[in-house]
Amino acid sequence: MTDESHTELNIWRDYERGKVGIQLDGLPQKLLSPDDARNRAAELEANAPDYFTFPEHVAQVDDIAAKLRGYADDVEITNSE
């Protein structure tokens, strides 16, 4: 028997509030400022090799970090115009 459970992570842009939203299934959503989103991205990238053995898992974390950073930039640019 295999356990194929996983947790879904949702990331979105909240232009109205100037924030980046994140939420794991079943947990409350969190709205981050663009700077906080970038800081979280940096923490993810720095810590992923300590938590994950397989390179593909580290790569997935790097993809999430890149998405957070990109969304932070999008929100910041849109709100500065």
XYZ file of C-alpha atoms in Angstrom:
81
model
C 0.000 0.000 0.000
C 1.371 3.425 -0.881
C 0.496 6.755 0.609
C 0.222 9.353 -2.105
C -1.006 12.154 0.094
C 0.315 15.614 -0.561
C -0.342 19.132 0.548
C -1.215 21.758 -1.990
C 0.355 25.192 -1.788
C -1.512 28.103 -3.317
C 0.272 31.350 -4.129
C -1.471 34.388 -5.580
C -1.132 38.128 -6.124
C -3.433 40.453 -4.195
C -2.941 43.685 -6.124
C -5.683 45.480 -4.218
C -3.837 45.066 -0.917
C -0.346 45.115 -2.410
C 0.408 41.663 -0.993
C 1.363 38.150 -2.031
C -0.960 35.487 -0.661
C 0.096 31.996 0.385
C -1.928 29.135 1.785
C -1.355 25.456 2.470
C -4.398 23.190 2.286
C -6.324 23.317 5.527
C -4.388 26.230 7.019
C -5.312 29.908 7.164
C -4.111 32.086 4.323
C -1.300 34.533 4.918
C -0.768 37.806 3.092
C 2.852 38.923 2.795
C 4.319 42.248 1.803
C 6.575 42.043 -1.264
C 9.649 42.283 0.993
C 8.349 39.519 3.275
C 7.625 37.319 0.244
C 11.197 37.839 -0.996
C 12.552 37.023 2.468
C 10.498 33.808 2.577
C 11.820 32.902 -0.875
C 15.400 33.386 0.303
C 14.743 31.253 3.417
C 13.258 28.475 1.295
C 16.226 28.434 -1.059
C 18.740 28.514 1.787
C 17.093 25.740 3.808
C 15.865 23.353 1.103
C 19.135 21.373 0.865
C 18.996 20.745 4.640
C 15.476 19.297 4.487
C 15.378 17.449 1.178
C 17.654 14.695 -0.026
C 16.495 14.427 -3.613
C 17.572 17.114 -6.088
C 14.112 17.164 -7.699
C 12.564 18.157 -4.365
C 15.097 20.950 -3.906
C 14.272 22.069 -7.447
C 10.556 22.192 -6.580
C 11.331 24.390 -3.570
C 13.462 26.620 -5.799
C 10.505 26.911 -8.206
C 8.233 27.978 -5.330
C 10.809 30.541 -4.212
C 11.080 31.916 -7.743
C 7.286 32.186 -7.956
C 7.135 34.060 -4.626
C 9.859 36.432 -5.768
C 8.194 37.008 -9.149
C 4.794 37.660 -7.603
C 6.369 40.085 -5.119
C 7.936 41.993 -8.007
C 4.626 42.014 -9.934
C 2.686 43.365 -6.954
C 5.287 45.989 -6.160
C 5.555 47.212 -9.758
C 1.771 47.313 -10.241
C 1.209 49.241 -7.016
C 3.963 51.754 -7.746
C 2.395 52.801 -11.070
